[in-house]
Tab-separated table of C-alpha atoms in Angstrom:
chain	number	residue	atom	x	y	z
A	1	MET	CA	-8.153	-29.609	-127.417
A	2	LYS	CA	-7.216	-27.060	-130.054
A	3	VAL	CA	-9.798	-26.155	-132.714
A	4	GLN	CA	-9.454	-23.857	-135.693
A	5	GLN	CA	-11.361	-20.831	-134.403
A	6	SER	CA	-12.228	-19.597	-137.865
A	7	ASN	CA	-14.474	-22.663	-138.241
A	8	LEU	CA	-16.385	-22.046	-135.014
A	9	PRO	CA	-19.898	-20.528	-135.051
A	10	THR	CA	-20.519	-17.056	-133.643
A	11	ASP	CA	-24.282	-17.178	-133.000
A	12	LEU	CA	-25.133	-19.886	-130.464
A	13	PRO	CA	-27.537	-20.958	-127.693
A	14	LEU	CA	-26.531	-19.584	-124.298
A	15	ILE	CA	-26.506	-21.462	-120.972
A	16	PRO	CA	-26.232	-18.988	-118.081
A	17	VAL	CA	-24.617	-20.463	-114.957
A	18	LYS	CA	-24.492	-19.200	-111.372
A	19	ASN	CA	-21.383	-18.909	-109.147
A	20	THR	CA	-19.140	-20.915	-111.439
A	21	VAL	CA	-16.995	-20.398	-114.513
A	22	VAL	CA	-16.261	-22.821	-117.341
A	23	PHE	CA	-12.769	-22.292	-118.754
A	24	PRO	CA	-11.320	-23.105	-122.173
A	25	THR	CA	-9.253	-26.329	-122.460
A	26	THR	CA	-11.091	-27.922	-119.493
A	27	SER	CA	-13.845	-30.536	-119.343
A	28	VAL	CA	-16.404	-30.189	-116.553
A	29	PHE	CA	-19.822	-31.462	-115.520
A	30	LEU	CA	-22.696	-29.006	-115.205
A	31	LEU	CA	-26.067	-29.627	-113.583
A	32	VAL	CA	-28.682	-28.104	-115.882
A	33	GLY	CA	-32.170	-27.739	-114.406
A	34	ARG	CA	-33.667	-24.390	-115.395
A	35	ASN	CA	-35.970	-24.362	-118.405
A	36	ILE	CA	-34.025	-21.485	-119.955
A	37	SER	CA	-30.849	-23.620	-119.785
A	38	MET	CA	-32.417	-26.962	-120.727
A	39	ASP	CA	-33.983	-25.477	-123.861
A	40	ALA	CA	-30.635	-23.972	-124.942
A	41	MET	CA	-28.935	-27.310	-124.292
A	42	GLN	CA	-31.519	-29.201	-126.348
A	43	VAL	CA	-31.050	-26.824	-129.306
A	44	ALA	CA	-27.281	-27.343	-129.165
A	45	GLN	CA	-27.728	-31.113	-128.793
A	46	ASN	CA	-29.885	-31.230	-131.909
A	47	ASN	CA	-27.421	-29.205	-133.993
A	48	ASP	CA	-23.629	-29.083	-133.896
A	49	LYS	CA	-23.415	-29.411	-130.051
A	50	TYR	CA	-21.747	-26.017	-129.658
A	51	VAL	CA	-23.053	-23.772	-126.876
A	52	ILE	CA	-21.985	-20.606	-125.055
A	53	VAL	CA	-21.638	-20.860	-121.273
A	54	SER	CA	-21.438	-17.562	-119.409
A	55	SER	CA	-21.747	-16.749	-115.712
A	56	GLN	CA	-24.433	-14.602	-114.183
A	57	LYS	CA	-23.274	-11.528	-112.325
A	58	GLU	CA	-23.225	-11.568	-108.543
A	59	ASN	CA	-26.471	-10.768	-106.700
A	60	THR	CA	-28.667	-11.921	-109.569
A	61	GLU	CA	-31.438	-14.443	-109.060
A	62	LEU	CA	-31.113	-18.163	-109.630
A	63	GLY	CA	-34.549	-18.630	-111.203
A	64	GLU	CA	-35.941	-18.245	-114.693
A	65	ASN	CA	-36.493	-14.483	-114.642
A	66	ILE	CA	-33.047	-13.332	-115.658
A	67	THR	CA	-32.252	-10.677	-118.250
A	68	PRO	CA	-29.319	-10.167	-120.636
A	69	ASP	CA	-28.008	-7.508	-118.251
A	70	ASP	CA	-27.557	-10.192	-115.578
A	71	ILE	CA	-24.979	-12.086	-117.658
A	72	HIS	CA	-21.240	-11.463	-117.964
A	73	LEU	CA	-20.149	-10.533	-121.477
A	74	CYS	CA	-17.069	-12.760	-121.376
A	75	GLY	CA	-17.982	-16.431	-121.507
A	76	THR	CA	-16.718	-19.655	-123.041
A	77	LEU	CA	-17.627	-21.410	-126.260
A	78	CYS	CA	-18.075	-25.083	-125.337
A	79	LYS	CA	-18.942	-28.377	-126.947
A	80	LEU	CA	-21.371	-30.855	-125.416
A	81	ARG	CA	-19.786	-34.264	-124.833
A	82	SER	CA	-22.584	-36.128	-123.076
A	83	VAL	CA	-26.017	-35.428	-121.634
A	84	LYS	CA	-27.640	-37.630	-118.984
A	85	GLY	CA	-30.869	-37.137	-117.059
A	86	SER	CA	-34.415	-36.012	-117.692
A	87	GLU	CA	-36.401	-32.814	-117.951
A	88	LYS	CA	-38.087	-33.552	-114.620
A	89	ALA	CA	-34.934	-34.313	-112.612
A	90	GLY	CA	-32.535	-32.112	-114.593
A	91	TYR	CA	-29.519	-33.037	-116.694
A	92	GLN	CA	-25.881	-33.746	-115.953
A	93	VAL	CA	-23.951	-32.328	-118.886
A	94	LEU	CA	-20.298	-32.978	-119.689
A	95	LEU	CA	-18.849	-30.224	-121.821
A	96	THR	CA	-15.417	-29.055	-122.951
A	97	GLY	CA	-14.374	-25.414	-123.137
A	98	ILE	CA	-12.964	-24.478	-126.555
A	99	THR	CA	-12.200	-20.763	-126.455
A	100	ARG	CA	-13.197	-17.552	-124.726
A	101	PHE	CA	-16.195	-15.848	-126.288
A	102	LYS	CA	-17.071	-12.151	-126.260
A	103	LEU	CA	-20.859	-11.759	-126.022
A	104	GLU	CA	-21.806	-8.755	-128.151
A	105	GLN	CA	-25.546	-9.383	-128.246
A	106	ILE	CA	-27.838	-11.532	-126.064
A	107	TYR	CA	-31.379	-11.998	-127.332
A	108	PRO	CA	-34.302	-14.256	-126.383
A	109	LYS	CA	-35.551	-16.971	-128.722
A	110	ASP	CA	-38.301	-19.542	-128.036
A	111	GLY	CA	-37.832	-19.485	-124.234
A	112	TYR	CA	-34.034	-19.451	-124.125
A	113	PHE	CA	-31.197	-17.019	-124.872
A	114	MET	CA	-29.007	-16.813	-127.953
A	115	ALA	CA	-25.575	-15.163	-127.825
A	116	LYS	CA	-23.996	-13.480	-130.823
A	117	GLY	CA	-20.385	-12.375	-130.613
A	118	SER	CA	-16.808	-13.210	-131.474
A	119	HIS	CA	-14.085	-15.636	-130.447
A	120	TYR	CA	-11.835	-14.090	-127.850
A	121	PRO	CA	-8.500	-15.948	-127.749
A	122	ASP	CA	-5.973	-15.337	-124.987
A	123	VAL	CA	-2.859	-13.276	-125.643
A	124	ILE	CA	0.026	-15.710	-125.078
A	125	ASP	CA	3.646	-14.534	-124.894
A	126	ASP	CA	6.669	-16.796	-125.313
A	127	SER	CA	9.050	-14.461	-123.477
A	128	ALA	CA	11.519	-15.564	-120.812
A	129	LYS	CA	9.297	-13.928	-118.188
A	130	ALA	CA	6.304	-15.961	-119.367
A	131	GLU	CA	8.356	-19.153	-119.195
A	132	ALA	CA	9.473	-18.328	-115.642
A	133	LEU	CA	5.892	-17.595	-114.623
A	134	PHE	CA	4.755	-20.863	-116.185
A	135	ASN	CA	7.362	-22.902	-114.295
A	136	ASN	CA	6.563	-21.216	-110.974
A	137	LEU	CA	2.829	-21.591	-111.461
A	138	LYS	CA	3.246	-25.290	-112.177
A	139	ILE	CA	5.194	-25.756	-108.934
A	140	PHE	CA	2.629	-23.853	-106.865
A	141	THR	CA	-0.283	-25.678	-108.494
A	142	LYS	CA	1.280	-29.052	-107.751
A	143	GLU	CA	2.027	-28.123	-104.118
A	144	VAL	CA	-1.491	-26.826	-103.468
A	145	MET	CA	-3.102	-29.853	-105.107
A	146	GLU	CA	-1.058	-32.147	-102.868
A	147	LEU	CA	-2.293	-30.237	-99.805
A	148	LEU	CA	-5.940	-30.121	-100.861
A	149	PRO	CA	-7.962	-33.008	-99.372
A	150	GLY	CA	-9.649	-35.291	-101.872
A	151	THR	CA	-7.748	-34.137	-104.959
A	152	ASP	CA	-8.070	-36.701	-107.740
A	153	GLU	CA	-4.688	-38.262	-108.509
A	154	SER	CA	-5.567	-38.289	-112.209
A	155	ILE	CA	-5.697	-34.466	-112.156
A	156	GLN	CA	-2.167	-34.392	-110.759
A	157	GLY	CA	-1.134	-36.743	-113.554
A	158	VAL	CA	-2.623	-34.372	-116.138
A	159	LEU	CA	-0.763	-31.485	-114.500
A	160	GLU	CA	2.588	-33.191	-115.054
A	161	GLN	CA	1.922	-33.434	-118.803
A	162	ILE	CA	0.818	-29.826	-119.367
A	163	LYS	CA	3.026	-27.769	-121.687
A	164	GLU	CA	0.729	-24.855	-122.563
A	165	GLN	CA	0.189	-21.700	-120.495
A	166	ASP	CA	-3.587	-21.551	-120.948
A	167	GLU	CA	-4.043	-25.215	-120.033
A	168	LEU	CA	-2.067	-24.733	-116.815
A	169	VAL	CA	-3.893	-21.558	-115.759
A	170	TYR	CA	-7.349	-22.942	-116.493
A	171	LEU	CA	-6.706	-26.322	-114.893
A	172	GLY	CA	-5.634	-24.617	-111.667
A	173	ALA	CA	-8.539	-22.174	-111.742
A	174	THR	CA	-11.003	-25.048	-112.241
A	175	TYR	CA	-9.843	-27.438	-109.522
A	176	MET	CA	-8.634	-25.122	-106.730
A	177	ASN	CA	-12.056	-24.165	-105.284
A	178	LEU	CA	-11.386	-20.463	-105.869
A	179	GLU	CA	-14.032	-17.824	-105.239
A	180	PHE	CA	-16.261	-16.907	-108.169
A	181	PRO	CA	-15.190	-13.236	-108.705
A	182	PHE	CA	-11.559	-14.318	-108.972
A	183	MET	CA	-12.428	-17.062	-111.483
A	184	GLN	CA	-14.366	-14.607	-113.627
A	185	LYS	CA	-11.448	-12.180	-113.509
A	186	ILE	CA	-9.069	-14.906	-114.720
A	187	LEU	CA	-11.378	-15.653	-117.641
A	188	THR	CA	-11.833	-11.969	-118.557
A	189	LEU	CA	-8.158	-10.896	-118.569
A	190	GLU	CA	-6.582	-10.984	-122.039
A	191	SER	CA	-2.901	-11.343	-121.131
A	192	MET	CA	-1.831	-14.853	-120.135
A	193	GLU	CA	1.136	-13.349	-118.288
A	194	GLU	CA	-1.242	-11.374	-116.078
A	195	LYS	CA	-3.311	-14.476	-115.465
A	196	MET	CA	-0.281	-16.514	-114.443
A	197	GLN	CA	0.929	-13.745	-112.137
A	198	LEU	CA	-2.473	-13.528	-110.429
A	199	MET	CA	-2.685	-17.316	-110.102
A	200	ILE	CA	0.784	-17.481	-108.526
A	201	GLU	CA	-0.144	-14.822	-105.959
A	202	LYS	CA	-3.424	-16.587	-105.209
A	203	LEU	CA	-1.927	-20.055	-104.910
A	204	GLU	CA	0.941	-18.812	-102.753
A	205	ARG	CA	-1.654	-17.510	-100.306
A	206	GLU	CA	-3.665	-20.743	-100.560
A	207	ARG	CA	-0.545	-22.798	-99.875
A	208	GLU	CA	0.243	-20.789	-96.726
A	209	VAL	CA	-3.297	-21.258	-95.426
A	210	LEU	CA	-3.321	-24.993	-96.194
A	211	LEU	CA	0.081	-25.497	-94.527
A	212	LEU	CA	-1.150	-23.693	-91.401
A	213	GLU	CA	-4.329	-25.792	-91.359
A	214	LYS	CA	-2.268	-28.966	-91.735
A	215	ASP	CA	0.073	-27.892	-88.927
A	216	ILE	CA	-2.873	-27.152	-86.616
A	217	LYS	CA	-4.525	-30.493	-87.405
A	218	ASP	CA	-1.278	-32.364	-86.813
A	219	LYS	CA	-0.770	-30.662	-83.437
A	220	VAL	CA	-4.365	-31.300	-82.376
A	221	GLY	CA	-4.054	-34.907	-83.519
A	222	LYS	CA	-0.889	-35.394	-81.466
A	223	ARG	CA	-2.509	-33.844	-78.397
A	224	MET	CA	-5.578	-36.023	-78.783
A	225	THR	CA	-3.417	-39.101	-79.203
A	226	GLN	CA	-1.450	-38.199	-76.060
A	227	ALA	CA	-4.655	-37.531	-74.112
A	228	GLN	CA	-6.139	-40.841	-75.238
A	229	ARG	CA	-2.953	-42.651	-74.235
A	230	GLU	CA	-2.974	-41.032	-70.779
A	231	ALA	CA	-6.659	-41.880	-70.303
A	232	LEU	CA	-5.968	-45.500	-71.236
A	233	LEU	CA	-3.042	-45.693	-68.805
A	234	ARG	CA	-5.149	-44.195	-66.004
A	235	GLU	CA	-7.875	-46.747	-66.652
A	236	GLN	CA	-5.341	-49.575	-66.598
A	237	LEU	CA	-3.839	-48.207	-63.363
A	238	ARG	CA	-7.269	-48.021	-61.754
A	239	ALA	CA	-8.007	-51.627	-62.745
A	240	ILE	CA	-4.683	-52.779	-61.285
A	241	LYS	CA	-5.315	-50.898	-58.032
A	242	GLU	CA	-8.765	-52.423	-57.766
A	243	GLU	CA	-7.293	-55.857	-58.274
A	244	LEU	CA	-4.724	-55.212	-55.510
A	245	GLY	CA	-7.240	-53.554	-53.187
A	246	GLU	CA	-5.301	-50.286	-53.238
A	247	VAL	CA	-8.276	-48.161	-54.243
A	248	GLU	CA	-10.031	-48.931	-50.952
A	249	GLN	CA	-6.857	-48.177	-49.025
A	250	ASP	CA	-6.510	-44.778	-50.660
A	251	THR	CA	-10.159	-43.968	-49.883
A	252	ILE	CA	-9.859	-45.120	-46.267
A	253	SER	CA	-6.658	-43.119	-45.744
A	254	ASP	CA	-8.356	-39.992	-47.077
A	255	LEU	CA	-11.395	-40.541	-44.851
A	256	PHE	CA	-9.252	-41.051	-41.736
A	257	LYS	CA	-7.384	-37.822	-42.472
A	258	LYS	CA	-10.634	-35.878	-42.904
A	259	LEU	CA	-12.118	-37.316	-39.692
A	260	THR	CA	-8.986	-36.410	-37.737
A	261	GLU	CA	-8.918	-32.866	-39.090
A	262	ALA	CA	-12.641	-32.313	-38.362
A	263	ARG	CA	-11.893	-32.005	-34.566
A	264	MET	CA	-15.156	-33.691	-33.623
A	265	PRO	CA	-16.004	-34.744	-30.042
A	266	ILE	CA	-14.203	-37.903	-28.893
A	267	GLU	CA	-17.453	-39.832	-28.568
A	268	VAL	CA	-18.322	-39.104	-32.199
A	269	PHE	CA	-14.769	-39.850	-33.363
A	270	ASN	CA	-14.864	-43.284	-31.645
A	271	ILE	CA	-18.053	-44.164	-33.531
A	272	ALA	CA	-16.578	-42.919	-36.797
A	273	GLU	CA	-13.385	-44.914	-36.252
A	274	ARG	CA	-15.415	-48.052	-35.590
A	275	GLU	CA	-17.286	-47.583	-38.868
A	276	LEU	CA	-13.998	-46.927	-40.649
A	277	ASN	CA	-12.622	-50.257	-39.399
A	278	ARG	CA	-15.730	-51.976	-40.756
A	279	LEU	CA	-15.142	-50.253	-44.095
A	280	LYS	CA	-11.605	-51.646	-44.315
A	281	LYS	CA	-12.980	-55.201	-44.354
A	282	MET	CA	-15.488	-54.557	-47.167
A	283	HIS	CA	-15.055	-54.701	-50.932
A	284	SER	CA	-15.735	-51.481	-52.841
A	285	ALA	CA	-18.462	-53.216	-54.880
A	286	SER	CA	-20.514	-53.833	-51.720
A	287	SER	CA	-23.629	-51.674	-51.255
A	288	ASP	CA	-22.812	-51.206	-47.533
A	289	TYR	CA	-19.387	-49.883	-48.540
A	290	HIS	CA	-20.937	-46.879	-50.281
A	291	VAL	CA	-23.457	-46.265	-47.469
A	292	ILE	CA	-20.762	-46.182	-44.774
A	293	SER	CA	-18.282	-44.150	-46.857
A	294	SER	CA	-21.005	-41.566	-47.612
A	295	TYR	CA	-21.886	-41.387	-43.889
A	296	LEU	CA	-18.238	-40.856	-42.909
A	297	GLU	CA	-17.814	-38.214	-45.641
A	298	LEU	CA	-20.826	-36.376	-44.241
A	299	ILE	CA	-19.732	-36.285	-40.598
A	300	SER	CA	-16.183	-35.338	-41.582
A	301	GLU	CA	-17.535	-32.218	-43.297
A	302	LEU	CA	-19.721	-31.026	-40.420
A	303	PRO	CA	-18.416	-27.827	-38.691
A	304	TRP	CA	-17.625	-29.522	-35.363
A	305	ALA	CA	-14.998	-27.045	-34.239
A	306	LYS	CA	-16.522	-23.948	-35.808
A	307	SER	CA	-18.876	-21.568	-34.040
A	308	THR	CA	-20.104	-18.003	-34.275
A	309	GLU	CA	-19.453	-15.362	-31.669
A	310	ALA	CA	-22.896	-13.853	-32.105
A	311	GLU	CA	-25.482	-14.697	-29.433
A	312	ILE	CA	-29.035	-15.539	-30.463
A	313	ASP	CA	-31.664	-13.420	-28.693
A	314	LEU	CA	-34.720	-15.697	-28.567
A	315	ALA	CA	-37.031	-12.923	-27.378
A	316	ALA	CA	-35.991	-10.649	-30.234
A	317	SER	CA	-36.335	-13.526	-32.698
A	318	GLU	CA	-39.864	-14.233	-31.444
A	319	LYS	CA	-40.847	-10.553	-31.883
A	320	ILE	CA	-39.506	-10.555	-35.474
A	321	LEU	CA	-41.448	-13.713	-36.308
A	322	GLU	CA	-44.661	-12.300	-34.833
A	323	ALA	CA	-44.210	-9.004	-36.685
A	324	HIS	CA	-43.554	-10.520	-40.104
A	325	HIS	CA	-45.610	-13.732	-40.087
A	326	TYR	CA	-49.258	-13.870	-39.058
A	327	GLY	CA	-50.432	-17.212	-37.684
A	328	LEU	CA	-48.191	-20.224	-38.375
A	329	GLU	CA	-47.843	-20.782	-34.606
A	330	ARG	CA	-46.524	-24.341	-34.809
A	331	ILE	CA	-43.922	-23.382	-37.429
A	332	LYS	CA	-42.730	-20.359	-35.463
A	333	LYS	CA	-42.498	-22.477	-32.311
A	334	ARG	CA	-40.401	-25.047	-34.167
A	335	ILE	CA	-38.049	-22.321	-35.447
A	336	LEU	CA	-37.540	-20.982	-31.924
A	337	GLU	CA	-36.829	-24.477	-30.641
A	338	HIS	CA	-34.227	-24.926	-33.361
A	339	LEU	CA	-32.585	-21.613	-32.465
A	340	ALA	CA	-32.530	-22.502	-28.797
A	341	VAL	CA	-30.496	-25.690	-29.283
């Protein structure tokens, strides 16, 4: 929206905002909840609806106790479009940026700030370089918007219709989730060529990051899909084996191999083999199946063929127990009996 700047007021209520920037030619919603901002909004609402919106400097407080020194001196002259809400819950305000505004004096009035200054239009050049920058910026803006998740399609439609340099720069700066210092820098610069150049450099970087993120997500998604497919196939294979009785056969074959390799005494092996034959005739869902398989697993893991070369000296062991443990006669006797076996 273009407005004759000579007709615009130069002494207006001021709404200070934190960590955001309102740009000319854009319409945005603001949440207004501080008394200092609500009072300024009400004054504007009751008059010609014009208001200055300017950002607070970094590392300043969010509350009511702000000073003129906390506010950037380059802001935006805006017009209120709609106000919804209440003083208790706060207001949602739709406003449209008209032009940049240079704040030359900020002074308190009845609990809110007034800003006196001058309109601060951008310096726009129609050179071939500016046209080339405009065309490149439009391409980058479109590409980044397509990569950004949740971008409103209507914004992309607006982008296609843009013919003006300032509209393109400020649309991109508003909807690209850029960091606050960069947004304030874009607003403060006078030359539109410089703004377009900075936006191109920024969006080129953003595009690279978004493409890398997309590539990583695609690769992870493919790997997850492959892993899920393999897990499903394994589950189907297990169900088929259970239906055919092959799961039990695999388990029994493994147990027989372990029992053979354990090199246990022949008497023990005969008992184990008898239990293994019983296991072959059982279904894996049977409770006895798990009892017998656990028993066979246990005896297959015992160190039947392993021994130590060290000899146990019972007399020396008894002396050590007597020296280190007073009383406990029954326990010490049981330990010696265990060592003697």
